[in-house]
mmCIF file of C-alpha atoms in Angstrom:
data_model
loop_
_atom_site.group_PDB
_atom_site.id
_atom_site.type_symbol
_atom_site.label_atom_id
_atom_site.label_comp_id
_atom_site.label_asym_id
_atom_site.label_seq_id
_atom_site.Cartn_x
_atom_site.Cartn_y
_atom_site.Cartn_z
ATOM 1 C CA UNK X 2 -200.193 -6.737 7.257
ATOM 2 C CA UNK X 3 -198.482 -4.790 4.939
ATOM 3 C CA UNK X 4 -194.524 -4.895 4.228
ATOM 4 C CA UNK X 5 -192.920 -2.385 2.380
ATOM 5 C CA UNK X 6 -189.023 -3.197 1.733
ATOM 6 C CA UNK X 7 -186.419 -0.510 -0.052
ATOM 7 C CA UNK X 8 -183.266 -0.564 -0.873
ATOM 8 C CA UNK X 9 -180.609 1.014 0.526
ATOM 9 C CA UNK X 10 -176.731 0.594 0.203
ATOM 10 C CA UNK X 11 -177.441 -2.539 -1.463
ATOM 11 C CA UNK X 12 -179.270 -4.148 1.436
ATOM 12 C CA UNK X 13 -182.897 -4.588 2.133
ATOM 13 C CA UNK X 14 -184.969 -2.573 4.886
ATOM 14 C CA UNK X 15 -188.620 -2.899 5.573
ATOM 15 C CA UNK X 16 -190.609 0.194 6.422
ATOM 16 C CA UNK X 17 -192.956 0.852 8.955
ATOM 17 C CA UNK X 18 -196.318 2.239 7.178
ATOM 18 C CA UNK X 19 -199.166 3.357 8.754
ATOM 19 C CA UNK X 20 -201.057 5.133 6.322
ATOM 20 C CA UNK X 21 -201.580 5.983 2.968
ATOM 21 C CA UNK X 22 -199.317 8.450 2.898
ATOM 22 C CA UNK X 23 -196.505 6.815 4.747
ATOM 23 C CA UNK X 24 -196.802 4.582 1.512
ATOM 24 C CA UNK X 25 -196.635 7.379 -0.620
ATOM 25 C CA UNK X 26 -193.080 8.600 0.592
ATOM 26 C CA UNK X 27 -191.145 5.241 -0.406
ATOM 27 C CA UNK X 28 -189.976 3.739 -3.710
ATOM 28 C CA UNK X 29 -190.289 0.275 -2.842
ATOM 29 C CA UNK X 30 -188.883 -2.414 -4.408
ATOM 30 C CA UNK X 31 -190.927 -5.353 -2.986
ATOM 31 C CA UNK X 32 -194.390 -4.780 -1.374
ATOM 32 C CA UNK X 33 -195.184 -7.901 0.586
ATOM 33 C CA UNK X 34 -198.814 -8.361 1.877
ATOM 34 C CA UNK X 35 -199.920 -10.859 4.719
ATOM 35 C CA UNK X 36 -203.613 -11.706 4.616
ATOM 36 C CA UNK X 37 -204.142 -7.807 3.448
ATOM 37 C CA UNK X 38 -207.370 -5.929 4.873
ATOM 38 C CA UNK X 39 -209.689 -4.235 2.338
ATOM 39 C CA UNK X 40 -207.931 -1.166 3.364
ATOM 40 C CA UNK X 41 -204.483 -2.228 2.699
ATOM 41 C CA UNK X 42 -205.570 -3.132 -0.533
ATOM 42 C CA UNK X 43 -207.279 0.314 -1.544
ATOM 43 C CA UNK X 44 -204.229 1.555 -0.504
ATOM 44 C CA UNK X 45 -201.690 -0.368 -3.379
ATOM 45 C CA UNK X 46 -205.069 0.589 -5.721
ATOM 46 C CA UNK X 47 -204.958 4.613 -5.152
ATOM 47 C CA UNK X 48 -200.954 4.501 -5.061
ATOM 48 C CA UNK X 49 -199.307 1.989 -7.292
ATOM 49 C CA UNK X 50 -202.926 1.347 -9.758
ATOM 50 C CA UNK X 51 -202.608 -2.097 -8.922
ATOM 51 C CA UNK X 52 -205.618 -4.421 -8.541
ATOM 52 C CA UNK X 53 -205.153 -7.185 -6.439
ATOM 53 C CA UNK X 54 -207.518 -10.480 -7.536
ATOM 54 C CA UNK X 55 -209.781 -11.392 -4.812
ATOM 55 C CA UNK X 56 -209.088 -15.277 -6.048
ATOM 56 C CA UNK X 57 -205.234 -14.550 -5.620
ATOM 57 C CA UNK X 58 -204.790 -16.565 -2.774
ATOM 58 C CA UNK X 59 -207.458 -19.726 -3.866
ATOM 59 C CA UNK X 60 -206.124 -23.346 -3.945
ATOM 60 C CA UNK X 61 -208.105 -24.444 -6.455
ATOM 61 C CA UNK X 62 -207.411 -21.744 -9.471
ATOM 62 C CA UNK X 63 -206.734 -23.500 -12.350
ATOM 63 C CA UNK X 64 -203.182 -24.396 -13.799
ATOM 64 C CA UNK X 65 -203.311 -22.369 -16.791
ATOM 65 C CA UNK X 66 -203.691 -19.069 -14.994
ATOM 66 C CA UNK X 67 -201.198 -19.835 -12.501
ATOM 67 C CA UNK X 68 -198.810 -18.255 -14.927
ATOM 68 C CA UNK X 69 -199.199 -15.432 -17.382
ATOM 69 C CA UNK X 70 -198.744 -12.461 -18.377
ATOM 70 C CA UNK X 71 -201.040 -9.243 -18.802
ATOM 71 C CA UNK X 72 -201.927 -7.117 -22.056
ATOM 72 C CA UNK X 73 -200.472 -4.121 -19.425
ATOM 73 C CA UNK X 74 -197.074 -6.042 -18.667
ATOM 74 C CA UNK X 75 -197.897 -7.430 -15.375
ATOM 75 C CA UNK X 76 -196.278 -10.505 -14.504
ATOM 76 C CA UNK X 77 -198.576 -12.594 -12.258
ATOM 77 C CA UNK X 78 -196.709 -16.141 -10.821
ATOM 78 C CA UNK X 79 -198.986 -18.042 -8.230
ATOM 79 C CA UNK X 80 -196.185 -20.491 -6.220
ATOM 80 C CA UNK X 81 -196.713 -22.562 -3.398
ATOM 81 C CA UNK X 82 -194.063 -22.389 -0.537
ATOM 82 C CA UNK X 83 -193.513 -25.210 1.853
ATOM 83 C CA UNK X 84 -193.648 -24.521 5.719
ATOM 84 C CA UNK X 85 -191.941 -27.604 7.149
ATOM 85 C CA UNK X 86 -193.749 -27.502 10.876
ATOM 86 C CA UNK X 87 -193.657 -31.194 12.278
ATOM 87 C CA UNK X 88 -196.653 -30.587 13.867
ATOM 88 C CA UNK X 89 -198.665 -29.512 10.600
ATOM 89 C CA UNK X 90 -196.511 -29.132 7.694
ATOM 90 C CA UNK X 91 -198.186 -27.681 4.545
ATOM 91 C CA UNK X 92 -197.838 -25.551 1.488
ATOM 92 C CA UNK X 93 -198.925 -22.148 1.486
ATOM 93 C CA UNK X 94 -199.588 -20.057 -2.403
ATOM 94 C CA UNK X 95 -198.478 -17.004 -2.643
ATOM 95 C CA UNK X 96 -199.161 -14.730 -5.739
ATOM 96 C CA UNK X 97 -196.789 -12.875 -7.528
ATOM 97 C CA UNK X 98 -197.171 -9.349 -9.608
ATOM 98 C CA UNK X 99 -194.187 -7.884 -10.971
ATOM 99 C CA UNK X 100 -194.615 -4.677 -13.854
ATOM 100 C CA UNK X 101 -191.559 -4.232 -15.899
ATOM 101 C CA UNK X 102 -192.805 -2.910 -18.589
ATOM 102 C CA UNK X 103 -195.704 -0.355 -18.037
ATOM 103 C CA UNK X 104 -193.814 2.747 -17.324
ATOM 104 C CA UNK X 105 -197.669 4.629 -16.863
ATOM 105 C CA UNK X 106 -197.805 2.755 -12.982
ATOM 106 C CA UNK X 107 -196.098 3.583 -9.920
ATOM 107 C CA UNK X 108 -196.075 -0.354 -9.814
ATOM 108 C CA UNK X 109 -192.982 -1.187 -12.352
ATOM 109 C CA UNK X 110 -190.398 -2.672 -11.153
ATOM 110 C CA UNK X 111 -192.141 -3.227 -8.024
ATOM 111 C CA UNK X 112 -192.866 -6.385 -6.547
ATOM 112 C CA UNK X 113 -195.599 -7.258 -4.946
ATOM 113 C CA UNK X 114 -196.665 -10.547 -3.332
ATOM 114 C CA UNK X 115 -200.141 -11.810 -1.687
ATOM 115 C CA UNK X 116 -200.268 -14.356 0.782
ATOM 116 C CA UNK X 117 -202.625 -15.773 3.457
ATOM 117 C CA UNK X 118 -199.896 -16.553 6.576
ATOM 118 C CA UNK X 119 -196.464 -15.447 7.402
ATOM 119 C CA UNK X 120 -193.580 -17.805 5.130
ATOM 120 C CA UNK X 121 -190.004 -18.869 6.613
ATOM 121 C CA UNK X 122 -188.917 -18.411 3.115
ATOM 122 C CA UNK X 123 -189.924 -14.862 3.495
ATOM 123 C CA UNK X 124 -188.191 -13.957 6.908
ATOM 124 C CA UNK X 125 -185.167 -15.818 5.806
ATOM 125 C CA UNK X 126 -184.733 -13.669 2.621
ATOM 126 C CA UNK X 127 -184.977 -10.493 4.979
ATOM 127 C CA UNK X 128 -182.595 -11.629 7.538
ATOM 128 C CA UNK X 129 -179.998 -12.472 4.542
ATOM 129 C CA UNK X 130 -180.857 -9.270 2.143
ATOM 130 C CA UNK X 131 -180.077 -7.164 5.429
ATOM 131 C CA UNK X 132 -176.862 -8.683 6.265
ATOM 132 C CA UNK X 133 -175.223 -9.194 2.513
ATOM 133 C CA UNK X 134 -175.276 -6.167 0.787
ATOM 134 C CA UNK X 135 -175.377 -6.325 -2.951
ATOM 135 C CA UNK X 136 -177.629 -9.449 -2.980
ATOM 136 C CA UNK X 137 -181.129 -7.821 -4.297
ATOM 137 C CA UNK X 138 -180.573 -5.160 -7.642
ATOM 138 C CA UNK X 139 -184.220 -5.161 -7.988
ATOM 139 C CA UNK X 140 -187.411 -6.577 -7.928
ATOM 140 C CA UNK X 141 -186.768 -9.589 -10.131
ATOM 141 C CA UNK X 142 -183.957 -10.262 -7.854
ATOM 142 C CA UNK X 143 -186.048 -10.725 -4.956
ATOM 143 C CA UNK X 144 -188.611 -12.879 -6.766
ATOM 144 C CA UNK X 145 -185.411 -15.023 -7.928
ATOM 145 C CA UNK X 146 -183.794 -15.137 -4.068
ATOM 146 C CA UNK X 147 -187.130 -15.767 -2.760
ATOM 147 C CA UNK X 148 -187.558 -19.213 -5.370
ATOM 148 C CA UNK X 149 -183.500 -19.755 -4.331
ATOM 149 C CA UNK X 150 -184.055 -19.131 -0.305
ATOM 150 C CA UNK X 151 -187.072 -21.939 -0.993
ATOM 151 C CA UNK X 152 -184.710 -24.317 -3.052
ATOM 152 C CA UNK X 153 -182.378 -24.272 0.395
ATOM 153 C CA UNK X 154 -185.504 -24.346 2.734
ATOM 154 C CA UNK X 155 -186.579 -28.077 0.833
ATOM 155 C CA UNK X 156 -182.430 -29.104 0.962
ATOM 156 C CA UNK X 157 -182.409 -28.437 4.940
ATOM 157 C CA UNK X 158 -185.806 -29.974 5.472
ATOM 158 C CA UNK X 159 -184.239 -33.065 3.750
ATOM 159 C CA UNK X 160 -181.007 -32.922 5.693
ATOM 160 C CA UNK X 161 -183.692 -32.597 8.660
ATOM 161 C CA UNK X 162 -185.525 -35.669 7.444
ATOM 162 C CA UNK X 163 -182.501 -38.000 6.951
ATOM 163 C CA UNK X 164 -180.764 -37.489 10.302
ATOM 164 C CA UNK X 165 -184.247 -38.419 11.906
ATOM 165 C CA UNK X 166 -184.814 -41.576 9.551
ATOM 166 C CA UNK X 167 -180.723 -42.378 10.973
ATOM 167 C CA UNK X 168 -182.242 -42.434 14.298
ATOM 168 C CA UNK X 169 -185.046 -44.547 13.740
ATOM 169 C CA UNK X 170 -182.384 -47.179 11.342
ATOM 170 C CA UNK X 171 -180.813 -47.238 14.605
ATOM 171 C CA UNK X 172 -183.885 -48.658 15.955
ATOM 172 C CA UNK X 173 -185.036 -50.727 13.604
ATOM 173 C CA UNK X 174 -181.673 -52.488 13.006
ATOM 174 C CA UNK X 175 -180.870 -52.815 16.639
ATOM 175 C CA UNK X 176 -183.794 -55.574 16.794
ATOM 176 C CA UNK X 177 -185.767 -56.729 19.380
ATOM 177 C CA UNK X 178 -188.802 -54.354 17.704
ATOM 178 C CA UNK X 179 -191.496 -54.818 19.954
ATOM 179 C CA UNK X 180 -195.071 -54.241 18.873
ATOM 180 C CA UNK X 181 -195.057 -50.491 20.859
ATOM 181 C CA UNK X 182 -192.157 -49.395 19.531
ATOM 182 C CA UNK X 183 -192.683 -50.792 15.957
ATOM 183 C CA UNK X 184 -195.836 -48.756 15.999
ATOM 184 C CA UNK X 185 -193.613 -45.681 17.226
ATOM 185 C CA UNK X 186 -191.235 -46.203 14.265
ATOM 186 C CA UNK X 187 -194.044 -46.322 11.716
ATOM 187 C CA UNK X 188 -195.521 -43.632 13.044
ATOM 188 C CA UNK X 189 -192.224 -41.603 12.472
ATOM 189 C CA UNK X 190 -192.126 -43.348 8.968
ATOM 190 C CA UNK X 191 -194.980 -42.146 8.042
ATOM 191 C CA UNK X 192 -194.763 -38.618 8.975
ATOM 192 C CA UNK X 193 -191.235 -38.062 7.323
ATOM 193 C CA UNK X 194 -192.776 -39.855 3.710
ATOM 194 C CA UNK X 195 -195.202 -37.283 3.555
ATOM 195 C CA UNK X 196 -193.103 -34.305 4.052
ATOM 196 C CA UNK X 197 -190.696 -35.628 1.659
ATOM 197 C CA UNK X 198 -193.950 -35.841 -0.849
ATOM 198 C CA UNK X 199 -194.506 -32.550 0.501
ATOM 199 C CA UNK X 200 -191.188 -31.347 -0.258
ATOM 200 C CA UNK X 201 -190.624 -32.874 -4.082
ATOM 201 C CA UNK X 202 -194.060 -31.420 -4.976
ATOM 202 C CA UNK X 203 -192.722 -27.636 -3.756
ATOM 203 C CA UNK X 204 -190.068 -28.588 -5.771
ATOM 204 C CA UNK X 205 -192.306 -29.213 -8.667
ATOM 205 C CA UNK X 206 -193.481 -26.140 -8.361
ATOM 206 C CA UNK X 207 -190.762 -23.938 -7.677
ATOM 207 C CA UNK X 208 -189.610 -25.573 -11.289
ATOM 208 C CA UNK X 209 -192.007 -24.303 -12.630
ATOM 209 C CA UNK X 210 -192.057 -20.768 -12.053
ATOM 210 C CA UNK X 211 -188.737 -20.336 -12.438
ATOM 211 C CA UNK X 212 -189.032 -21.775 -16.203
ATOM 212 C CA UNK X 213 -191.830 -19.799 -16.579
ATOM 213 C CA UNK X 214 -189.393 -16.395 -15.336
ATOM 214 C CA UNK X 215 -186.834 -18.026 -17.990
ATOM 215 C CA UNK X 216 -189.473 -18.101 -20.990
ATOM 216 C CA UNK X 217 -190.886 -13.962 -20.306
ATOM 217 C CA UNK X 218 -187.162 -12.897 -21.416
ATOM 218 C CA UNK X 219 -187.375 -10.515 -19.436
ATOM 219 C CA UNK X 220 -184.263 -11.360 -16.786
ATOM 220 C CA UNK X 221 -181.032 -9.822 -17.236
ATOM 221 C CA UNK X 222 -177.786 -12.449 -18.141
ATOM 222 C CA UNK X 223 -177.029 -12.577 -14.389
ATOM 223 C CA UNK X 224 -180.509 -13.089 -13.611
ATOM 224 C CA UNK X 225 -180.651 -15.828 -16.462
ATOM 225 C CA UNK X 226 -177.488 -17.857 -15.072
ATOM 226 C CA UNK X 227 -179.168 -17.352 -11.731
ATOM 227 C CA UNK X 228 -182.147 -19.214 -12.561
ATOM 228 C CA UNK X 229 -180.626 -21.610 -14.244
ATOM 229 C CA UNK X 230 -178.568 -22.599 -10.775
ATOM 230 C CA UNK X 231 -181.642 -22.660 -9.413
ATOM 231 C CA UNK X 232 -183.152 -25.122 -11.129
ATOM 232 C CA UNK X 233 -180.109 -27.532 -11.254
ATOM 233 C CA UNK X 234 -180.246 -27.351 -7.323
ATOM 234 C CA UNK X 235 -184.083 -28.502 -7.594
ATOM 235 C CA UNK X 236 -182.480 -31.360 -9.894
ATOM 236 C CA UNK X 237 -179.681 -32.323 -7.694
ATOM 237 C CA UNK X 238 -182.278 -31.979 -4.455
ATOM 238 C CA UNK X 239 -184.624 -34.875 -6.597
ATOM 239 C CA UNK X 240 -181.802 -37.346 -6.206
ATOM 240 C CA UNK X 241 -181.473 -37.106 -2.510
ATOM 241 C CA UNK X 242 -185.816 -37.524 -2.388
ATOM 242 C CA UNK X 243 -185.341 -40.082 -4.333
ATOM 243 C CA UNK X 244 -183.021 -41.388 -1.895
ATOM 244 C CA UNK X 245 -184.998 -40.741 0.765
ATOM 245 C CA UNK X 246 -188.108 -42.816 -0.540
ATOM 246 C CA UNK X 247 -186.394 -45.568 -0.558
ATOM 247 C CA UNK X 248 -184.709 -45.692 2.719
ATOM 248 C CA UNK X 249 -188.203 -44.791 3.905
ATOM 249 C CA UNK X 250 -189.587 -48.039 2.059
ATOM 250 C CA UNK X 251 -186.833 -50.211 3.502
ATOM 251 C CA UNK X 252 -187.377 -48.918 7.160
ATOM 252 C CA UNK X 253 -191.036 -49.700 6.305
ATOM 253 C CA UNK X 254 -190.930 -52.957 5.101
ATOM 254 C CA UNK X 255 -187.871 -53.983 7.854
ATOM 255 C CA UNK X 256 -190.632 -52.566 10.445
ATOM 256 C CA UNK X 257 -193.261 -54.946 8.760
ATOM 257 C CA UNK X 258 -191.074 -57.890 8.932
ATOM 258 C CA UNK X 259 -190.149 -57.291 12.704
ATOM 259 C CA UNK X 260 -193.913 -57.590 13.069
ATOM 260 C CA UNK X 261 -194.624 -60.551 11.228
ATOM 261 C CA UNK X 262 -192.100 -62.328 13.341
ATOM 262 C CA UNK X 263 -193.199 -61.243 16.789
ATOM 263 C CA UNK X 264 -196.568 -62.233 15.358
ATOM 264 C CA UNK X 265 -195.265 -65.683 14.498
ATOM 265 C CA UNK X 266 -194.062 -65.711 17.781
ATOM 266 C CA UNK X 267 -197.489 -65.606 19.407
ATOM 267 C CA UNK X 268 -198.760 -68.117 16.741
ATOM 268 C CA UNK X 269 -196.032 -70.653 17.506
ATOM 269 C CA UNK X 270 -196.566 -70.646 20.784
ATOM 270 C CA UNK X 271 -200.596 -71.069 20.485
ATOM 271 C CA UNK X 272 -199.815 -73.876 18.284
ATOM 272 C CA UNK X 273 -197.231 -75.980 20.034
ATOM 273 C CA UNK X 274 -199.557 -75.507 23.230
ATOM 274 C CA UNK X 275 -202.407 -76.749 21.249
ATOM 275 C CA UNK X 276 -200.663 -79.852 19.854
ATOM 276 C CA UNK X 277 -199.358 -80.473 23.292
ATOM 277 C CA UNK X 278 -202.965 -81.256 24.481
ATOM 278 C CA UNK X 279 -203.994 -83.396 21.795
ATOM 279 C CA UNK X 280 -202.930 -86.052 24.001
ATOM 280 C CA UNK X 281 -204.602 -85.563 27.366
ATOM 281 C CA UNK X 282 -207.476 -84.778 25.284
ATOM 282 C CA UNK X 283 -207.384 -88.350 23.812
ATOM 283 C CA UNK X 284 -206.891 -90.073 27.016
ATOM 284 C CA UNK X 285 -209.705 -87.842 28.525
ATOM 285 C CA UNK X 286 -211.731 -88.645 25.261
ATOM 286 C CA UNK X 287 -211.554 -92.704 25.840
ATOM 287 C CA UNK X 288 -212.602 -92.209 29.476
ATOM 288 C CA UNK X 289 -215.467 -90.225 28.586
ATOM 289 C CA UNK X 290 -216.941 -92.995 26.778
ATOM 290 C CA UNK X 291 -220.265 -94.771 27.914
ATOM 291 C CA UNK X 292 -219.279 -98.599 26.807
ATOM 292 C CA UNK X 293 -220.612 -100.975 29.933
ATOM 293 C CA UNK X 294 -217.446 -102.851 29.734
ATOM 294 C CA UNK X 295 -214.925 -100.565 31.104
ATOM 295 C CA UNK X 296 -212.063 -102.319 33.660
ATOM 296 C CA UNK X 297 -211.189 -99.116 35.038
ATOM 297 C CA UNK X 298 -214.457 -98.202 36.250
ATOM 298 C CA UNK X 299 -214.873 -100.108 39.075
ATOM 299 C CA UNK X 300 -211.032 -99.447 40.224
ATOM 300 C CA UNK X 301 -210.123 -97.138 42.773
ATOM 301 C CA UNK X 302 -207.245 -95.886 41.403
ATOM 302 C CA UNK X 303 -208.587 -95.591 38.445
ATOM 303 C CA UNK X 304 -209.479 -91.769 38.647
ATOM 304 C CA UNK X 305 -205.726 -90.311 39.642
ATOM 305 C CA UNK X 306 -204.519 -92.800 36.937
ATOM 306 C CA UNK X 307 -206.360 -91.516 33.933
ATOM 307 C CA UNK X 308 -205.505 -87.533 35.411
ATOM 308 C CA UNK X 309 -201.664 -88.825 35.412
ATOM 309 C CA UNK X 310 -202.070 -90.502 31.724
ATOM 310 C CA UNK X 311 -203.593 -86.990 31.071
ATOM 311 C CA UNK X 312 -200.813 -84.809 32.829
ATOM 312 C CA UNK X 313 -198.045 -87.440 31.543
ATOM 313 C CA UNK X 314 -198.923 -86.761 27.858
ATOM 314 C CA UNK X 315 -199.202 -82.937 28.315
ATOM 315 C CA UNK X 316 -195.352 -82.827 29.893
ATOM 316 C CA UNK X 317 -194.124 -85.210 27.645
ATOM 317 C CA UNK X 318 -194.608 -83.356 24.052
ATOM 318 C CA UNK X 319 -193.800 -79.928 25.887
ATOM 319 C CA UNK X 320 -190.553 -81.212 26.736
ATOM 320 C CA UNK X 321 -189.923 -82.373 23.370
ATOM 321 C CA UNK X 322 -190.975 -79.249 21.848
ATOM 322 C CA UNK X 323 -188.515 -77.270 24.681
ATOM 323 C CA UNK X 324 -185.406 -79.546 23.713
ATOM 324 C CA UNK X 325 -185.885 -79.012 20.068
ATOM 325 C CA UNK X 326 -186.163 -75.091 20.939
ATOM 326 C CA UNK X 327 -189.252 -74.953 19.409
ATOM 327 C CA UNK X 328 -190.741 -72.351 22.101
ATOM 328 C CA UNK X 329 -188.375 -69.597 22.044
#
């Protein structure tokens, strides 16, 4: 899919292209491409003399070229942005070209990004550029709003996270954590830690590129002071992850401890029960020996006496064990 945006009374409008030459009658300022075809891609080629790398996209490029600069003046920035979706959350890298230098290519100050699936970061730019004019000046603008829009993506994913961990305190602390619903609360435990690890390493990220935008030189004063709020929000956001791995941790280990106890439970219980046979087992034990000299054996109540000895010194420790509370 390709996304061509202009602007337009200070606000941002996508165009509808169907063709090469519908791309040919806009000055874009940002040229956003989702999972491009080979034919979308000759396209940017013939009009803008822009090569797109066919490892722009790849997961496992290395660090260094994640961000650099051309001998021609393109800026290339490969960032990954986080997609918070409960039911798979993941990252997704985008790459980044911006010319603001080479005035030979339709391309300067154009820019254009490369990505693989559609990014909430994305739409929510586009919903605010269109409703607050004056917001993008330019390409570097949008690259900027796009890293800020992400910054406040992370911050409500966290708010997200920490009313759902406020639930499950509820739980936890309430007590009486059965086994099912302990398992329900680590479960939930477990989910939220990794999308905060999720989140702090888009934040990671995000840091770096904008630092790297910082070092080119190439942003305007307002542009400067605007990256420079960015990255204090990623600063102040690390606090409240911090935050949030460790209420995580105590949920966790409060979880753990409700069950150790109910398994304690179930292991008190197995041993008072076993201690309370001991003694039939004795009295059965002396019975069950072969001497020749035994009075009882020729008595004839001496069958229902030994099974009340037996049942006598079962009761008797179990209601010891009851008074002293020692089954509950």
């Amino acid at each position: 899919m390709l996304n061509v945006f202009t602007l337009a009374n200070g606000r941002l409008f996508q165009e509808e292209i169907e063709s090469l030459e519908d791309l040919a009658r806009f000055t874009p300022v940002w040229v956003d491409l989702e999972a491009p075809t080979p034919e979308e891609r000759r396209w940017v080629r013939q009009h803008f003399g822009l090569s797109i790398p066919e490892d722009a996209m790849d997961e496992d490029i290395e660090e260094s070229a994640r961000f650099f600069q051309e001998d021609n003046g393109e800026l290339h920035v490969r960032s990954d942005f986080l997609i918070a979706d409960d039911a798979d959350p993941r990252t997704v890298r985008v790459a980044f070209i911006l010319n603001e230098q080479n005035d030979a290519l339709k391309s300067r100050g154009v820019l254009f990004s490369i990505h693989d699936e559609d990014v909430p970061v994305f739409r929510l730019l586009r919903l605010r550029a269109r409703r607050m004019p004056g917001l993008i000046e330019d390409a570097k603008d949008v690259l900027l709003s796009l890293f800020d829009t992400d910054a406040e993506y992370c911050a409500d994913t966290v708010e997200g996270i920490y009313d759902d961990l406020e639930k499950v305190s509820r739980q936890v602390l309430a007590g009486d954590v059965t086994d099912h619903k302990a398992g329900e609360v680590l479960a939930a435990i477990a989910r939220h830690e990794d999308m905060s690890g999720r989140i702090r390493r888009n934040m990671m990220d995000t840091r770096r590129a904008v630092s790297f935008m910082i070092r080119t030189r190439l942003l305007s004063t307002a542009q400067h002071e605007d990256a420079r709020q960015i990255l204090r929000d990623l600063d102040s956001l690390d606090s409240h992850t911090a935050f949030m791995f460790e209420k995580i941790n105590f949920l966790m280990d409060a979880t753990i401890g409700f069950i150790n106890i109910n398994q304690n439970k179930i292991i008190k219980i197995f041993s008072v029960a076993a201690v309370s046979l001991l003694p039939p087992t004795l009295v059965a034990s002396s019975y069950g020996m072969n001497f020749e000299h035994m009075p009882e054996l020729q008595w004839e109540l001496g069958y229902p006496m030994a099974i009340g000895m037996m049942v006598l010194a079962a009761v008797i420790p179990m209601v010891y064990f009851r008074k002293r509370g020692w089954l509950r």
